PDB file of C-alpha atoms in Angstrom:
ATOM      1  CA  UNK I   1      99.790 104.776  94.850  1.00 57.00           C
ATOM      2  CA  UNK I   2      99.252 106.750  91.738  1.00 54.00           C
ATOM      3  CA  UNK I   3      95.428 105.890  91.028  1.00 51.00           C
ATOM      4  CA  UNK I   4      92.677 107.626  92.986  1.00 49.00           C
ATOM      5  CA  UNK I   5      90.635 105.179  95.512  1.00 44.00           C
ATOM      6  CA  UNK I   6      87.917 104.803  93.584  1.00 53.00           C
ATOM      7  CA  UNK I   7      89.798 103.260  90.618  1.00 51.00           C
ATOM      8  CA  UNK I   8      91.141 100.784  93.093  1.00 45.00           C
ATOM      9  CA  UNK I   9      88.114  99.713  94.444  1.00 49.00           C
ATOM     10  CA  UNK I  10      86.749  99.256  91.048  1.00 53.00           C
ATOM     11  CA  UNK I  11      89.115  96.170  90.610  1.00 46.00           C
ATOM     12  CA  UNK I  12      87.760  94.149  93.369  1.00 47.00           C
ATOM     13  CA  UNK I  13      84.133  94.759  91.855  1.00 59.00           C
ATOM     14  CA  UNK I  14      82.109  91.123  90.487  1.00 57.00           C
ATOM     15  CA  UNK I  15      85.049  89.387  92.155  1.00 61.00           C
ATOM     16  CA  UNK I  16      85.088  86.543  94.271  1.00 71.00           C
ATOM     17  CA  UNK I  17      88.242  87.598  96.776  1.00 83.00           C
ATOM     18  CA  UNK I  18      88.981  86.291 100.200  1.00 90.00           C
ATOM     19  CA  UNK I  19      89.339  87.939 103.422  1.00 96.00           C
ATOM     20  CA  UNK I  20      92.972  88.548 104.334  1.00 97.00           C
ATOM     21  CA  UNK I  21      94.725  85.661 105.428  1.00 97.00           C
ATOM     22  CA  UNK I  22      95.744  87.653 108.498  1.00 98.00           C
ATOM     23  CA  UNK I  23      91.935  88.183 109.048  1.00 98.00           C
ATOM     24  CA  UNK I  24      91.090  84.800 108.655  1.00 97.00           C
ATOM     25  CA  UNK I  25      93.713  83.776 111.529  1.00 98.00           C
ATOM     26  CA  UNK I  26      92.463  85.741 113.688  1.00 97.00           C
ATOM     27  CA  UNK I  27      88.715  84.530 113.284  1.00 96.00           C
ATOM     28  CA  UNK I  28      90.308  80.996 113.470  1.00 96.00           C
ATOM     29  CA  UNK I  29      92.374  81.467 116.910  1.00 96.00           C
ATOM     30  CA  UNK I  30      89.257  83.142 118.478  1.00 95.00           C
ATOM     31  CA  UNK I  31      86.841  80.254 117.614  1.00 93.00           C
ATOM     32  CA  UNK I  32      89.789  77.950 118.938  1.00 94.00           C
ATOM     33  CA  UNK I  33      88.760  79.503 122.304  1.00 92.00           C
ATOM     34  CA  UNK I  34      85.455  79.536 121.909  1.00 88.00           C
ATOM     35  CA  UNK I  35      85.244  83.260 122.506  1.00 84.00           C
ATOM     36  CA  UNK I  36      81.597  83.703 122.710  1.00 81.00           C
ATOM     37  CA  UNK I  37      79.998  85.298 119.502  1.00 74.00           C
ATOM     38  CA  UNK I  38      78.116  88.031 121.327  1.00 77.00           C
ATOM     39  CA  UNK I  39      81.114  89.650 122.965  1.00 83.00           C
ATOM     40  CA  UNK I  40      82.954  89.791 119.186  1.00 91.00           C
ATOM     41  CA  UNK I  41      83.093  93.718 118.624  1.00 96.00           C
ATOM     42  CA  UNK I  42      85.638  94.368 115.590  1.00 98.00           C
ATOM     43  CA  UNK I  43      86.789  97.537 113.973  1.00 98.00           C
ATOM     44  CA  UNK I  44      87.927  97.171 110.006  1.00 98.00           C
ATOM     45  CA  UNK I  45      90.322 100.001 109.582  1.00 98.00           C
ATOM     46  CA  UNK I  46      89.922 101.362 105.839  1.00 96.00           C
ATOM     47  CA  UNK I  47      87.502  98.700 105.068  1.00 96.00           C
ATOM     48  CA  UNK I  48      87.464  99.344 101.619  1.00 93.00           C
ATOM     49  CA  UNK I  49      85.388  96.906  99.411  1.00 89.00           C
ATOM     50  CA  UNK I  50      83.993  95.905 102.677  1.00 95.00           C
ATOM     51  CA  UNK I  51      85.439  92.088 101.616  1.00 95.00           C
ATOM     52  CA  UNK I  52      86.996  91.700 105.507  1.00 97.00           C
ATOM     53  CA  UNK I  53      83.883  93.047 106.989  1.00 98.00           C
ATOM     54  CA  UNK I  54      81.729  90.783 105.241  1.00 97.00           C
ATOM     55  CA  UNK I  55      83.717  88.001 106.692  1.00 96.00           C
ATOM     56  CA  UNK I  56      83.677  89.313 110.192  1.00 97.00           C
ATOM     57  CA  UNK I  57      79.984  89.521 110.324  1.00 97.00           C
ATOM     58  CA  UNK I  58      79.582  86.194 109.280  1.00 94.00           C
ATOM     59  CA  UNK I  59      81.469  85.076 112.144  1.00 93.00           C
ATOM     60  CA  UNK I  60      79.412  86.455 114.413  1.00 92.00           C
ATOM     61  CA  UNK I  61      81.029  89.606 114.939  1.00 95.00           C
ATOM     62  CA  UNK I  62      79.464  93.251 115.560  1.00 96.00           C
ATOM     63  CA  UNK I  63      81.833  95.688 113.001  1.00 98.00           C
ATOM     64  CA  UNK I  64      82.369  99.156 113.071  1.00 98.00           C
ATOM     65  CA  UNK I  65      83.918  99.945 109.597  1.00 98.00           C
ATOM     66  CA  UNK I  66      85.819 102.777 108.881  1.00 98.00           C
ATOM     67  CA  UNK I  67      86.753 104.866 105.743  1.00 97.00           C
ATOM     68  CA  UNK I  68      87.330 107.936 104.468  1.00 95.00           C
ATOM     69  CA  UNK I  69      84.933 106.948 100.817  1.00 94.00           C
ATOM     70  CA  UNK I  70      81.675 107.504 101.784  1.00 94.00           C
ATOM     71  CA  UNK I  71      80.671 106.002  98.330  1.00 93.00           C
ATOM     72  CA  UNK I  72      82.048 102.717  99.443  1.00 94.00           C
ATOM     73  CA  UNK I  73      80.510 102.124 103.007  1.00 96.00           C
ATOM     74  CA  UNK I  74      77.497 103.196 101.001  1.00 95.00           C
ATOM     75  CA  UNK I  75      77.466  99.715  98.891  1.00 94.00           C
ATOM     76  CA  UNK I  76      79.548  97.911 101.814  1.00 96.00           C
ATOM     77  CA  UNK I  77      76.141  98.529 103.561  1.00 96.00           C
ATOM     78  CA  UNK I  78      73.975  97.264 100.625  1.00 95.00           C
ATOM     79  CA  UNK I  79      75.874  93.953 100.077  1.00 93.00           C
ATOM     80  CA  UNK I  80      75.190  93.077 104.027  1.00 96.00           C
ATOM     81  CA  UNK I  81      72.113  90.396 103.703  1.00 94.00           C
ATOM     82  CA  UNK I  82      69.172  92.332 105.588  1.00 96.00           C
ATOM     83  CA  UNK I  83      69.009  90.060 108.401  1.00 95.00           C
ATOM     84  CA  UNK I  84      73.062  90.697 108.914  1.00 96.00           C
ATOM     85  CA  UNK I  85      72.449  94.799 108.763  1.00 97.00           C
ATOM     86  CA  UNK I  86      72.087  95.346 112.276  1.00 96.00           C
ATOM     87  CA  UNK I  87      75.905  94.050 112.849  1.00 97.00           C
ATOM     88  CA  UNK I  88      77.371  96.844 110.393  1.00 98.00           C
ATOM     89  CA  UNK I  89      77.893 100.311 112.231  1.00 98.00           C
ATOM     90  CA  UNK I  90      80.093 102.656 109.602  1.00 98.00           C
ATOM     91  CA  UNK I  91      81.793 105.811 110.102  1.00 98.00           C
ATOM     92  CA  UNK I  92      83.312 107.712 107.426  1.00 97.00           C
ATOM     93  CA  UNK I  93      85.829 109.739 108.371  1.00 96.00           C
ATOM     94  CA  UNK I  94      89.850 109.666 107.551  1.00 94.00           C
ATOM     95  CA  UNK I  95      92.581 108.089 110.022  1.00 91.00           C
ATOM     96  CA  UNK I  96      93.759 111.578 110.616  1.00 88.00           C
ATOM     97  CA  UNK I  97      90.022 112.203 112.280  1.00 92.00           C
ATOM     98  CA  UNK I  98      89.666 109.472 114.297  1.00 95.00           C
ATOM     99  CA  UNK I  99      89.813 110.872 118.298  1.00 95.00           C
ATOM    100  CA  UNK I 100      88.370 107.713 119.825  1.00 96.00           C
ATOM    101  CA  UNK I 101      88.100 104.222 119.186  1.00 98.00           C
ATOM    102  CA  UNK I 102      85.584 101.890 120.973  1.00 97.00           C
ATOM    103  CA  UNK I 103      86.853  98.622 123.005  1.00 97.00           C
ATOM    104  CA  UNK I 104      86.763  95.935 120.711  1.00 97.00           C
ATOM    105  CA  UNK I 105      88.015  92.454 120.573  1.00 96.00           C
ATOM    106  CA  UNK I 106      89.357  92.835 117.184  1.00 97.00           C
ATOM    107  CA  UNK I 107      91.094  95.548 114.893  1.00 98.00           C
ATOM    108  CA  UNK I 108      91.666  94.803 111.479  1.00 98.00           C
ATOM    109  CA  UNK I 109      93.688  96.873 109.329  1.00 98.00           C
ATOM    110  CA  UNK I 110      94.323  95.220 105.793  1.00 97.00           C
ATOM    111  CA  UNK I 111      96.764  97.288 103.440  1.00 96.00           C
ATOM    112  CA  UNK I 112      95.446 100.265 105.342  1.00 96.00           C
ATOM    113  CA  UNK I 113      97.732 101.712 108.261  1.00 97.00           C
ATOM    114  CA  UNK I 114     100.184 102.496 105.741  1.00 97.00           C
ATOM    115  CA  UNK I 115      98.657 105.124 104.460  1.00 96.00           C
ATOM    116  CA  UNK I 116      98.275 106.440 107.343  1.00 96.00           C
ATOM    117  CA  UNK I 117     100.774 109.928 107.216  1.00 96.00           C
ATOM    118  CA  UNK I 118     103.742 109.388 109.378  1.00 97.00           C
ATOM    119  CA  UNK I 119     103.126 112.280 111.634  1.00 96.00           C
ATOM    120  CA  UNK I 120      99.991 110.845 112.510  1.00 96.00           C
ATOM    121  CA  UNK I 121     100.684 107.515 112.777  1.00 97.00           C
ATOM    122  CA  UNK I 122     102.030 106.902 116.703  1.00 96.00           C
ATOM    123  CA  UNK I 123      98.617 108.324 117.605  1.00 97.00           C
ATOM    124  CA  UNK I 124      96.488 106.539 115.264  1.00 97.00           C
ATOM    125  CA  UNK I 125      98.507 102.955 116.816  1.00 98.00           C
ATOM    126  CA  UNK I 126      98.204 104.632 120.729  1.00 98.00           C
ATOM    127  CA  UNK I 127      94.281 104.236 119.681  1.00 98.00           C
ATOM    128  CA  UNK I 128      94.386 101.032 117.955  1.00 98.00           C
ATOM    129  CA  UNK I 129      96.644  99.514 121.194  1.00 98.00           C
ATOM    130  CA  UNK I 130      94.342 101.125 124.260  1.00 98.00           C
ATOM    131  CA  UNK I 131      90.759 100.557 122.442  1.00 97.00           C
ATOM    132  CA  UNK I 132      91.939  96.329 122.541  1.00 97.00           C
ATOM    133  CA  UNK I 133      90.397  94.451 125.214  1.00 96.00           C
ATOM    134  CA  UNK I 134      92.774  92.159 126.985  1.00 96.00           C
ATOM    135  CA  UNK I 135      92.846  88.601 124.942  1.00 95.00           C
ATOM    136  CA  UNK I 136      91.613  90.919 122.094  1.00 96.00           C
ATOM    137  CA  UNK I 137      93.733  90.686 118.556  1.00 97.00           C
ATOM    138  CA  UNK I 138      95.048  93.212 115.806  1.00 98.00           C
ATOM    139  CA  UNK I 139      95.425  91.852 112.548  1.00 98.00           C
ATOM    140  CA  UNK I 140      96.686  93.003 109.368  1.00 98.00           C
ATOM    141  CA  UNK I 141      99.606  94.466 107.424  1.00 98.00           C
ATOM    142  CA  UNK I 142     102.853  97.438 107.487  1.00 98.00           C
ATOM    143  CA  UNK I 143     105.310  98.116 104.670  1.00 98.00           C
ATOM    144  CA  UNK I 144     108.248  97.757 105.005  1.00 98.00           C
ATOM    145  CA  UNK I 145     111.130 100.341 104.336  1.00 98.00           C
ATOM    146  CA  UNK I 146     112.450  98.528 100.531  1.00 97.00           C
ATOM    147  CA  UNK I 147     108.450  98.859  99.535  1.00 98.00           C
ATOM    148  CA  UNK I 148     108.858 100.315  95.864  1.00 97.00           C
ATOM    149  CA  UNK I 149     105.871 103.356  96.983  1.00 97.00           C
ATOM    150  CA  UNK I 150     108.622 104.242  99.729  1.00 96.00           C
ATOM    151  CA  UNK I 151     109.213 107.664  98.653  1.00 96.00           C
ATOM    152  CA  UNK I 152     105.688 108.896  99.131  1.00 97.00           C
ATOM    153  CA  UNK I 153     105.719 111.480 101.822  1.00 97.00           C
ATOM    154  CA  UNK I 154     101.938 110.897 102.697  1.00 96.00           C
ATOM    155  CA  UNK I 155     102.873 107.010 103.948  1.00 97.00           C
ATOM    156  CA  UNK I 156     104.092 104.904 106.765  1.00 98.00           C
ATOM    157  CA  UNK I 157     106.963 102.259 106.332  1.00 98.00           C
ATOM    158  CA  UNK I 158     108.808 100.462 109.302  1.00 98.00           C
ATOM    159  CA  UNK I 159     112.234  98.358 109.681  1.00 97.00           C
ATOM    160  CA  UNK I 160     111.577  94.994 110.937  1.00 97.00           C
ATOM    161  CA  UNK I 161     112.382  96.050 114.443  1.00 97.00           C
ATOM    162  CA  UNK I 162     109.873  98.752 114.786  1.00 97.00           C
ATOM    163  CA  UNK I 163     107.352  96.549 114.234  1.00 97.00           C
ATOM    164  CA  UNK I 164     108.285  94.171 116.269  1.00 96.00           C
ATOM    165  CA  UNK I 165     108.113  97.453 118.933  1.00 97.00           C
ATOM    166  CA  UNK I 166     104.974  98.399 117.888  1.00 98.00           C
ATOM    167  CA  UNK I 167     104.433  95.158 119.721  1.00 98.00           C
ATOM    168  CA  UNK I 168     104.989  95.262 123.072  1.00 96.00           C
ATOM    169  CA  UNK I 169     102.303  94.255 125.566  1.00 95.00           C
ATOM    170  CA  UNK I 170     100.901  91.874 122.722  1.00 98.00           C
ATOM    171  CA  UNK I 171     101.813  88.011 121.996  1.00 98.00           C
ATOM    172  CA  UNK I 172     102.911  87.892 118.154  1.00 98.00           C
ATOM    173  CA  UNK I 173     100.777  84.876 117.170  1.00 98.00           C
ATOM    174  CA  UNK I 174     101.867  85.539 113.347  1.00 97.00           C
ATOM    175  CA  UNK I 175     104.415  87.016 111.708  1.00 97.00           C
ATOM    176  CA  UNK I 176     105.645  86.662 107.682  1.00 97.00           C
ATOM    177  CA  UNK I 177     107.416  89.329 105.959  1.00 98.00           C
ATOM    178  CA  UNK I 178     107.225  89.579 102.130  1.00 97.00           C
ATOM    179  CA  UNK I 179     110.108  90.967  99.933  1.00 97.00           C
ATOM    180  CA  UNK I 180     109.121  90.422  96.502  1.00 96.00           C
ATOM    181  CA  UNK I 181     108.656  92.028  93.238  1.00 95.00           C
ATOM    182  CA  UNK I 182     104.833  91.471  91.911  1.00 92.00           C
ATOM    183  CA  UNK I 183     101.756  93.495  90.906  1.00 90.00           C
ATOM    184  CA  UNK I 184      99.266  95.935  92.118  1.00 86.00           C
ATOM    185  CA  UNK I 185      95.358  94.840  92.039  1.00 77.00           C
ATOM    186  CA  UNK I 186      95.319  96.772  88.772  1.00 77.00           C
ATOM    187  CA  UNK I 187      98.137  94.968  87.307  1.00 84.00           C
ATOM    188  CA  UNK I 188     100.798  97.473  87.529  1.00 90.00           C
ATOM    189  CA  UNK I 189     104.527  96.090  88.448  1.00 94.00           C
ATOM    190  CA  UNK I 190     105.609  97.012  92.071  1.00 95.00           C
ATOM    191  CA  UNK I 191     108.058  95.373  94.698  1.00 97.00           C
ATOM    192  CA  UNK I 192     106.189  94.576  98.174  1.00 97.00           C
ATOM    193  CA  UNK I 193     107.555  94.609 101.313  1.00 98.00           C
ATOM    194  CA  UNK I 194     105.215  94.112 103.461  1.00 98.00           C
ATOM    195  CA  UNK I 195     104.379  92.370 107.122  1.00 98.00           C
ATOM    196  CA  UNK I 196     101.513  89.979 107.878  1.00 98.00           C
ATOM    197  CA  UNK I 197     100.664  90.328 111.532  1.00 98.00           C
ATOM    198  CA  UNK I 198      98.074  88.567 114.115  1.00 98.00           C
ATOM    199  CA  UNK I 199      98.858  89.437 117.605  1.00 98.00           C
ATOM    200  CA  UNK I 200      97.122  88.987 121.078  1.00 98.00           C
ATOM    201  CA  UNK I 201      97.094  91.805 123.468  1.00 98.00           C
ATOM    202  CA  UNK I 202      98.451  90.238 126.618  1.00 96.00           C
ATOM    203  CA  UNK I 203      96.026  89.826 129.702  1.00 89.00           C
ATOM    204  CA  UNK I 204      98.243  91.764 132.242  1.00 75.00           C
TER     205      UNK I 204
END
């Protein structure tokens, strides 16, 4: 990723965009079972433009959203209606910071984990996998090894197997993998390989 972050999150500014579809599965499978509104505590992982957050607290959810630009949690927190701002906790810090996680019910990382640096990745996922509730669910996204940024040192790509590893102890309630070529949010040609992931943390 050749631009700086706040270029990036320029691009998504005075547009209507949708959560992630992972996201929205999630949110969808949870009010399937009627999981009661008040126990809905969700971490967004490198929330960004805040767009997934947004959508979480709408549902009902109490979010703790992370990032490392303290400009953006800034105007994530001044786009939250006022009667919604009491559901928003941020924390601005970088993945390589984080010690602790609290026990949520959801973790959503969209387009995020990946740039997470390898050598700090198993420990970043160890936190993401024991701060899950039983029944609770991890969505969002990993690149895949064929991604065109795959040379950058500073990021995380997995086979299709290691994934599937990073798994275990969870019910994989979706799973796509894209292999295309297609643009970045700035227009710029890339090829994506990338997984879209809702799972359930098993009970036992």
């Amino acid at each position: 990723m050749s631009e700086s972050w706040e270029t990036h999150y320029r691009h998504f500014e005075g547009k209507k965009i949708p959560a992630a579809a992972t996201l929205s599965k999630a949110l969808a499978l949870f009010d399937e079972e009627q999981y009661p509104l008040q126990s809905r505590h969700a971490i967004d992982l490198g929330c960004g433009s805040g767009i997934d957050t947004q959508a979480m607290i709408q549902q009902g959810c109490q979010v703790l959203a992370i990032d490392q630009q303290e400009e953006v949690l800034h105007q994530l927190y001044d786009n939250i209606p006022t009667h919604k701002k009491n559901s928003l906790t941020t924390l601005c810090r970088s993945f390589e910071d984080l010690s602790e996680l609290p026990e949520s019910t959801l973790v959503n990382a969209s387009f995020s984990l990946p740039f997470c640096k390898p050598e700090k990745f198993h420990r970043l996922w160890q936190l993401i996998v024991d701060c899950l509730l039983p029944g609770g669910r991890f969505a969002g996204h990993f690149f895949g090894v064929e991604d065109s940024w795959r040379d950058n040192p500073d990021m995380t790509f997995h086979q299709s197997f290691e994934v599937q590893q990073l798994f275990s102890g969870f019910t994989i309630e979706t799973l796509k993998e894209i292999n295309k070529d297609g643009k970045t949010v700035s227009g710029k040609d890339k090829h994506w390989h990338v997984f879209h992931i809702v799972a359930r943390k098993n009970l036992v």
